[in-house]
XYZ file of C-alpha atoms in Angstrom:
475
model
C -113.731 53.388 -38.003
C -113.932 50.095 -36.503
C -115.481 49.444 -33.292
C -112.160 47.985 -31.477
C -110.387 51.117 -32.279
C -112.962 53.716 -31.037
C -111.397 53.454 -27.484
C -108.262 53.860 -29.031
C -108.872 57.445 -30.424
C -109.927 58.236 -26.345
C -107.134 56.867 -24.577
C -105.005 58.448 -27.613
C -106.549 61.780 -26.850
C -106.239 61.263 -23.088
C -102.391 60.283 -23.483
C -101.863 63.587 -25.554
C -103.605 65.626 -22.722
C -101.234 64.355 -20.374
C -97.715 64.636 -21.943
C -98.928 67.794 -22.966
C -98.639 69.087 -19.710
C -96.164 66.881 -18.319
C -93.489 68.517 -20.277
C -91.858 70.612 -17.485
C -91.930 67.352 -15.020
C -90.290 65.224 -17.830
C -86.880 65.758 -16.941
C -86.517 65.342 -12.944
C -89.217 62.451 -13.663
C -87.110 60.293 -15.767
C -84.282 60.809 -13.373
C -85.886 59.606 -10.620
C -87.505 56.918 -12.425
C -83.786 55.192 -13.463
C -84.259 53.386 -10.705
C -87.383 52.198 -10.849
C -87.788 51.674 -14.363
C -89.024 48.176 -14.331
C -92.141 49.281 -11.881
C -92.909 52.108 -14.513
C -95.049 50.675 -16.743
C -97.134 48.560 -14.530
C -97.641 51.553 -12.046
C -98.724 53.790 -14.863
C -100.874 51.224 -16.766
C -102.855 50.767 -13.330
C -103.087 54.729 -12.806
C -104.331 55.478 -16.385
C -106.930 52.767 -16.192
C -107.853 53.684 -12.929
C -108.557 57.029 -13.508
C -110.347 56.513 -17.314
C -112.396 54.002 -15.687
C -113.242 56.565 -12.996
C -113.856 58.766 -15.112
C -116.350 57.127 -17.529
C -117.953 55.194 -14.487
C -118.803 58.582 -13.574
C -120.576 59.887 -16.421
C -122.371 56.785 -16.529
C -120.609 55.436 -20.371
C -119.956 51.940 -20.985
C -117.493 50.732 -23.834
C -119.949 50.756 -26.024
C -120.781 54.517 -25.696
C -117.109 55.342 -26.057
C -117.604 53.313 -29.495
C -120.231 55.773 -30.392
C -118.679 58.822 -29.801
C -116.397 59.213 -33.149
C -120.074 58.322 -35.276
C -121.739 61.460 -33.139
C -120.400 64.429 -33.796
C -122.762 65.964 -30.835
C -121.187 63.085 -28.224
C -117.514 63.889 -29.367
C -117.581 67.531 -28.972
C -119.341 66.337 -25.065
C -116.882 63.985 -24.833
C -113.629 66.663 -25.228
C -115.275 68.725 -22.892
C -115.382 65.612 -20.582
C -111.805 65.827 -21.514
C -110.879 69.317 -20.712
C -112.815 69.548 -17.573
C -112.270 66.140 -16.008
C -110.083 63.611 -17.411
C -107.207 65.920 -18.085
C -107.163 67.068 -13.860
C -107.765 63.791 -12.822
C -104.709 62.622 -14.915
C -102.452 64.777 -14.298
C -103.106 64.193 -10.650
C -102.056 60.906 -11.182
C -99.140 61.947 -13.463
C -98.303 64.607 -10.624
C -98.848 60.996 -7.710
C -96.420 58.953 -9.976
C -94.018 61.380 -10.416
C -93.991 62.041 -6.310
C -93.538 58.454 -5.171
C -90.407 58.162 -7.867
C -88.795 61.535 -6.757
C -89.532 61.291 -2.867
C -86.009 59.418 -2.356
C -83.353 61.557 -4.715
C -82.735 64.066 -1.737
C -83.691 62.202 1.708
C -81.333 59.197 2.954
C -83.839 57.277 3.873
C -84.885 56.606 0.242
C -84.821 53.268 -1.706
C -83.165 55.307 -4.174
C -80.518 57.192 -2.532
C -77.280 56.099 -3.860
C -75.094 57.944 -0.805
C -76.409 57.765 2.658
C -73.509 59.389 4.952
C -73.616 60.968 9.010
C -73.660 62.087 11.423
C -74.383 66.051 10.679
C -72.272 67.167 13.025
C -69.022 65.749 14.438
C -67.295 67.371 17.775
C -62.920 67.171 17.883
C -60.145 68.237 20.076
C -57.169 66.756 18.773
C -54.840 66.343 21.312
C -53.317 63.209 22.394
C -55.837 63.040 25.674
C -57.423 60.178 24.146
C -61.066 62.801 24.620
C -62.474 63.474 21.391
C -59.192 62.897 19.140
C -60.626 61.517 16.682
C -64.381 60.749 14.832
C -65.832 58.376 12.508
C -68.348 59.404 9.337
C -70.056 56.760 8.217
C -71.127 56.151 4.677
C -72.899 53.440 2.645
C -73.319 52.714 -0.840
C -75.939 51.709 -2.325
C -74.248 50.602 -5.570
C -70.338 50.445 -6.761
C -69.479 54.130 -7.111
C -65.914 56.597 -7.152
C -66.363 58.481 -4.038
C -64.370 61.692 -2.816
C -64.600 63.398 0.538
C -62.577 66.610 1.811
C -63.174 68.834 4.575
C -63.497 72.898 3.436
C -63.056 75.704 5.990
C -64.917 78.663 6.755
C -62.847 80.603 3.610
C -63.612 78.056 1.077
C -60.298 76.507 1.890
C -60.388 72.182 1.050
C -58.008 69.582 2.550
C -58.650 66.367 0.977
C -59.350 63.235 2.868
C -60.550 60.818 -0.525
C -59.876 61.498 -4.099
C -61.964 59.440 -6.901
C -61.738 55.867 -4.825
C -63.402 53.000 -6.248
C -65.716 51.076 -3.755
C -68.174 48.669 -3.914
C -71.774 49.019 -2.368
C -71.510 48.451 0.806
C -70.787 50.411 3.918
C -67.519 52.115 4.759
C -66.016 54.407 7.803
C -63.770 57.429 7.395
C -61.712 58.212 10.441
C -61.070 61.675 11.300
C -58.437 63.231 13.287
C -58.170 66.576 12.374
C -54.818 65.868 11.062
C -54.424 66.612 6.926
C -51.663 66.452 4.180
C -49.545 69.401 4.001
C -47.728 68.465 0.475
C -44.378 68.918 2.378
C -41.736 66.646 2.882
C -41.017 67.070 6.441
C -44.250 68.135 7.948
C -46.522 65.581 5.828
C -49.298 65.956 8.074
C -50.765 68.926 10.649
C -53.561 69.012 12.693
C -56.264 71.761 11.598
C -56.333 75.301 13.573
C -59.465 75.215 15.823
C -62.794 76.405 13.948
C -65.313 75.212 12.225
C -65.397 73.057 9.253
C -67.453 71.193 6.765
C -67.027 67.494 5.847
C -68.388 66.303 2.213
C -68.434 62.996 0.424
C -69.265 62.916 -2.801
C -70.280 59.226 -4.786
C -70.698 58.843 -8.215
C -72.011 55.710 -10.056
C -71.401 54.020 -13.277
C -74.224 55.777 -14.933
C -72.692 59.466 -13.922
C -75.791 59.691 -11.009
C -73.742 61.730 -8.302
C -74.705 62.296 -5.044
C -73.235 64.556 -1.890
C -73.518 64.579 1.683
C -72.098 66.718 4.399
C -72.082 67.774 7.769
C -70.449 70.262 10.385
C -66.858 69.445 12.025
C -66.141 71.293 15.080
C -62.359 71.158 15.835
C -60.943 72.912 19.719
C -58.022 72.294 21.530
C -55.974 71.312 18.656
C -51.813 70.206 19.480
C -50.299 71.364 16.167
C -47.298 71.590 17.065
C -45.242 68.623 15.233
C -42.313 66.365 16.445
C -39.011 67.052 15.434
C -36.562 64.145 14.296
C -33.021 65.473 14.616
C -29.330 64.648 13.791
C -30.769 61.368 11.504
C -28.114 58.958 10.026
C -27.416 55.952 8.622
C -23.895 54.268 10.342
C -22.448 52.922 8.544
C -24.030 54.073 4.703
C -22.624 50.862 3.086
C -23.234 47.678 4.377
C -22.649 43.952 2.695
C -24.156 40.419 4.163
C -21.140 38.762 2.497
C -18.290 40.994 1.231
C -15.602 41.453 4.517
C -15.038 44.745 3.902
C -18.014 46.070 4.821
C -20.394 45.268 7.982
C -23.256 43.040 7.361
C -26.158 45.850 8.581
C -26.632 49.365 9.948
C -28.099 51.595 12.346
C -30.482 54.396 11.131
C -29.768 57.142 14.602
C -32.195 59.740 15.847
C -33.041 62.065 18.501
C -37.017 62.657 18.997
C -38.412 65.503 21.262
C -42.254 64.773 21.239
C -43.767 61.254 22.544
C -44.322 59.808 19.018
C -44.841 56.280 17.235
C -41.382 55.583 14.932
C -41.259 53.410 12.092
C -38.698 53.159 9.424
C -39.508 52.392 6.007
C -37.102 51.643 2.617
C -37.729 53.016 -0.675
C -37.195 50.305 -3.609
C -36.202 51.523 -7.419
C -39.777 50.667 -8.273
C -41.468 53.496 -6.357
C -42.161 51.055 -3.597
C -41.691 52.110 -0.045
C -41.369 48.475 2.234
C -41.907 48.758 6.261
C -38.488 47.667 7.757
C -39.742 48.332 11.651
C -43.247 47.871 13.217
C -44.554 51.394 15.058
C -43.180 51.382 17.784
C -43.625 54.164 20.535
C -40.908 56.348 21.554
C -40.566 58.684 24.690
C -38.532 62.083 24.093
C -34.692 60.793 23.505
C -32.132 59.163 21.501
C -33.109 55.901 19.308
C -31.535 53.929 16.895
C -33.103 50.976 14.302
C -31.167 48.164 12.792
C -31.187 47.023 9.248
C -28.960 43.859 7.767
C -29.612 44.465 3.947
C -33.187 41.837 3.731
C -36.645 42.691 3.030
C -38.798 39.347 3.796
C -35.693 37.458 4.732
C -34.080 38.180 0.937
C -31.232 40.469 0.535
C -31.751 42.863 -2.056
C -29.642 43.415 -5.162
C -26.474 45.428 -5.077
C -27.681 49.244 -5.504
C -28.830 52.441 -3.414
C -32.175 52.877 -1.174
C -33.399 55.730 0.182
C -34.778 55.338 3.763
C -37.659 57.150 5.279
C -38.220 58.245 9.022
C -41.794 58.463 10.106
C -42.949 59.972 13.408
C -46.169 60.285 14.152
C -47.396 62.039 17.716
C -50.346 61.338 19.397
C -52.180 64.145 17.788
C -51.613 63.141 14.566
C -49.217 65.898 13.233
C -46.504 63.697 11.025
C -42.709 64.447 10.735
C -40.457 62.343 8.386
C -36.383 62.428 7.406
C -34.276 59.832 5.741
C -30.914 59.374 3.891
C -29.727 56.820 1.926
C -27.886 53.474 2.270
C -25.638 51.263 -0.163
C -25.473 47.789 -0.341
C -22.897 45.578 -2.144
C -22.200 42.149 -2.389
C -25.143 40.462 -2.223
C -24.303 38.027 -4.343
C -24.517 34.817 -2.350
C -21.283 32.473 -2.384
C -21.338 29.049 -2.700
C -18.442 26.336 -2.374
C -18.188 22.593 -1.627
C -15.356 19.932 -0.116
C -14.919 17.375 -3.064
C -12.537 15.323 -1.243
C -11.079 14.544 2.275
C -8.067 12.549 3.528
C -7.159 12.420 7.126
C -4.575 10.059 8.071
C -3.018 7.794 9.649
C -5.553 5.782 11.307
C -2.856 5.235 14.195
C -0.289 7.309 16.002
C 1.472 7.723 18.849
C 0.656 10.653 21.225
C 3.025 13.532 20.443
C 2.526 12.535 15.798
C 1.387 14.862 13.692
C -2.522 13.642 11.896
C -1.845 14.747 7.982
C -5.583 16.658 6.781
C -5.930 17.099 3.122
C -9.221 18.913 2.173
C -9.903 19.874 -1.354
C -12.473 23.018 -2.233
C -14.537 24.116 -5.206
C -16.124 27.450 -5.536
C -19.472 26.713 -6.825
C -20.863 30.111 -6.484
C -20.868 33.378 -8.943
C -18.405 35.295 -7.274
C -14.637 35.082 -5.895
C -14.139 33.113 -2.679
C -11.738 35.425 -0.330
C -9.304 33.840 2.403
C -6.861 34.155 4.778
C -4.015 31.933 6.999
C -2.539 30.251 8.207
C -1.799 28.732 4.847
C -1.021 25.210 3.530
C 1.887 23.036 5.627
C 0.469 25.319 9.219
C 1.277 22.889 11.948
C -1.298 23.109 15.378
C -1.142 21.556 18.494
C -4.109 20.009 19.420
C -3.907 22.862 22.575
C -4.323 25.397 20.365
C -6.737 27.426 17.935
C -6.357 29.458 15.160
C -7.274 32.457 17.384
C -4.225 31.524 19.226
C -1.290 31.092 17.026
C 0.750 33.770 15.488
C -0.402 36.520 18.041
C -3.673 36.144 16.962
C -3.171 37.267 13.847
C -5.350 34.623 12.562
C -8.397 35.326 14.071
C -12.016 35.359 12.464
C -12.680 37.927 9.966
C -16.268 38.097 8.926
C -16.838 36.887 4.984
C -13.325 35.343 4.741
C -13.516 31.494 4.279
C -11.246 28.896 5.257
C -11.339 24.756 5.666
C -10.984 23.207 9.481
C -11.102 20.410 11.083
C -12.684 19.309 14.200
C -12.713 16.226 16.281
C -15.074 14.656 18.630
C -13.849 12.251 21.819
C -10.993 13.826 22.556
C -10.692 17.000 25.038
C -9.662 19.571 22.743
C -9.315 23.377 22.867
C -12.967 24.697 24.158
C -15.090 26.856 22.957
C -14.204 26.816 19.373
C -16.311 25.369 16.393
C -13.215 23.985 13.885
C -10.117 24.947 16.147
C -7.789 24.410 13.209
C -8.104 26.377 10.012
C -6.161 26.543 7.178
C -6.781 29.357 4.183
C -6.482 28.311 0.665
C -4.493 30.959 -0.527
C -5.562 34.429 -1.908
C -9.089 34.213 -3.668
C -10.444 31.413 -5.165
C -12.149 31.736 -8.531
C -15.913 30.636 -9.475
C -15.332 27.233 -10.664
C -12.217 26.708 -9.396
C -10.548 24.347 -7.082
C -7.645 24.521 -4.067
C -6.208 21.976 -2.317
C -5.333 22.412 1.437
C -2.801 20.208 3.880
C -2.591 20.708 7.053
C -1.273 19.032 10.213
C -2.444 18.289 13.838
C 0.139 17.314 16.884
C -2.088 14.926 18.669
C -1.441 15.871 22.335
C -4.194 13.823 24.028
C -4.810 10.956 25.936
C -7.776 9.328 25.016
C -7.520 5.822 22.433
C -9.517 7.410 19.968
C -10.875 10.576 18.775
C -13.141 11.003 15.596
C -11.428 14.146 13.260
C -14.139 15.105 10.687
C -13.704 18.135 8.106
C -15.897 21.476 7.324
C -16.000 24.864 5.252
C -16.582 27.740 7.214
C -17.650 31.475 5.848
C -16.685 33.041 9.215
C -19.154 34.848 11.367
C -21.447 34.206 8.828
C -21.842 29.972 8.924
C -20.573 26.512 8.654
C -21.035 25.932 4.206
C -20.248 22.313 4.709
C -20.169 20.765 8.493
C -18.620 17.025 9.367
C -17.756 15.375 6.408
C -14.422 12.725 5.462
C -14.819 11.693 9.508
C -11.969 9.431 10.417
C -10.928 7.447 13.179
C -7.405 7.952 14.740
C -6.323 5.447 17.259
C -3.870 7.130 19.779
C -1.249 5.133 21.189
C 2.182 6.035 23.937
């Protein structure tokens, strides 16, 4: 055998030795050592060296006797005995050392390894509302991205879940406790825990399938479980339309509460969504109503049904919800525009009529709706179209009707558009109506300005002072 391979045949014989006996340690060894697998073979390279060296140091040899012992069949049968009786201990010692230092972290949290680290062990509550001990905080960190679950589990084995399979990041997290925990029913969604005690556990698991728990005690005394009650809930009116003048334009969700509680009202989309219509707001024992007008973020949504959700929440943290449903229609937004305006003459004499001619084209998807006074309506400059005919002419939310207004003159006050004319039943998408009207100019001033608009009532001016027009006033 050559002389660079006589150390081999030691070291082989060594290496045998130790896996030989290293068997049972194998498996929690290579756990541990996942972690650390880059440091492996440096830290056992240094301990194998150190302890051959030792080793042959000690017998006095020198790499030159280790050459001779394969050539002596005396020195190799000395040499296995060396083996047996001193080698072997020594490395499995060092085996034993190495496997110690890689497997001191799997159970403490303290160690570089630890992929959970979670507290504190024990965790004091008296849910209540007096602001003592109501709630706790565990916190956990991460040392890598893992799925983590946490639930607390009662003195029967009993386990209300608090996390199920969430993805985080490494990093540190908190998990609030208030002794409140999902009932799975749809009015009492939440209840605070019966006093006892109770055991909190999070569980992490990592890419790699490494999992890792923690827990600790919960002590829970003086629990409020008793729940709020939301009573006699409705939605008035059920329908409601931002455009169509049948219907009012929102609704008011009414309630009676009988626990101090925090309120908010929340819609239920076709998608599964369910959108926040009303911050939480606190509520004393007592009668409450909350207003909706058909929008979420300032959009009205399309024509359909949506469920709407109570949620009151005391100051224990026992949850109550109830709902109903509300309809919306017409949401379709109009559109229309003035294409022309004649107002005429330019001159009269006080006591003449002022001849307006306005001309309308629906521009929008849907049927324009209106009402009188119709075409040929005669006003004195006195009055308003609140005040003519009985009032039979007054604003009616959604309907839509041309006016005209004027500017220095006195005029009726208070009105936007004193003189309105309809244009006669409902007024197709894309098509057009003409309008004449007439003014009895009753004033006194030389001049007044008469300018034209398109009004949606009690919902806003679609076209505001256009075809102006100066009208001298002469006696």
């Amino acid at each position: 055998m050559a002389r660079g391979a006589r150390p081999a045949f030691v070291i082989l014989n060594v290496l045998i030795a130790i896996l030989n006996e290293a068997m049972a340690l194998a498996p929690a060894i290579l756990r541990a050592a996942k972690d650390l697998a880059p440091a492996i073979p440096i830290a056992a390279k240094i301990l194998v060296v150190g302890v051959l060296r030792s080793s042959f140091d000690h017998q006095g040899g020198s790499q030159d006797d280790i050459g001779g012992v394969q050539a002596d069949p005396a020195r190799r049968e000395r040499a296995t005995m060396y083996l047996q009786s001193t080698v072997r201990p020594r490395a499995l010692f060092a085996l034993a050392f190495v496997g110690l230092v890689l497997t001191s972290g799997c159970g403490s949290s303290l160690g570089s390894g630890t992929l959970l680290r979670a507290g504190p062990a024990t965790i004091d509550l008296s849910p209540n509302g007096d602001r003592i001990d109501d709630t706790a905080e565990i916190r956990y960190e991460l040392e890598r991205d893992a799925t983590v679950s946490a639930w607390l589990e009662g003195a029967n084995g009993t386990r209300f879940g608090l996390r199920s399979e969430i993805a985080r990041t490494a990093g540190e997290y908190g998990l609030l406790l208030n002794g409140s925990v999902a009932t799975g029913d749809g009015q009492v969604k939440r209840q605070v825990l019966p006093d006892g005690q109770y055991r909190w556990q999070i569980v992490a698991t990592d890419g790699d399938g490494l999992r890792h728990e923690e827990s600790g005690l919960v002590s829970i005394r003086g629990a409020d479980r008793k729940p709020p009650t939301l009573t006699h809930v409705a939605a008035l009116p059920e329908t409601i339309s931002p455009f169509d003048p049948d219907h009012q334009s929102d609704t008011s969700v009414t309630y009676g509460l009988d626990k101090t509680a925090r309120v908010v009202l929340y819609l239920a989309t076709s998608d599964g969504a369910r959108h926040q219509l009303t911050p939480a707001i606190r509520r004393e024992p007592g009668e409450y109503s909350e207003r909706w007008n058909g929008q979420l973020r300032n959009r009205y949504l399309p024509d359909g049904v949506y469920g709407y959700v109570l949620e009151a929440t005391d100051l224990s943290g026992n949850v109550v919800a109830a709902g109903g449903q509300i309809r919306v229609v017409g949401t379709a937004r109009p559109d229309a525009r003035i294409v022309r305006v004649r107002i005429g003459p330019e001159q009269v004499i006080r006591g003449e009529l002022v001849r307006v001619e306005i001309t309308v084209r629906n521009t929008g998807p849907v049927p324009l709706r209106s009402h009188g006074p119709g075409s040929e309506f005669v006003y004195g400059s006195k009055e308003t179209f609140a005040s003519v005919a009985g009032g039979q002419y007054v604003d009616r939310r959604g309907l839509w009707r041309v006016g005209v207004d004027w500017a220095g003159g006195g005029g009726p006050e208070g009105a936007r558009y004193p003189y309105r004319w309809g244009f006669g039943g409902e007024l197709a998408p894309g098509a057009e109506a003409t309008v004449v009207g007439y003014v009895r100019v009753e004033e006194t001033h030389p001049q007044v300005w008469f300018y034209a608009g398109l009004i949606q009532e009690k919902i806003g001016y679609y076209v505001d002072r256009v075809g102006t027009q100066v009208v001298s006033i002469g006696y």
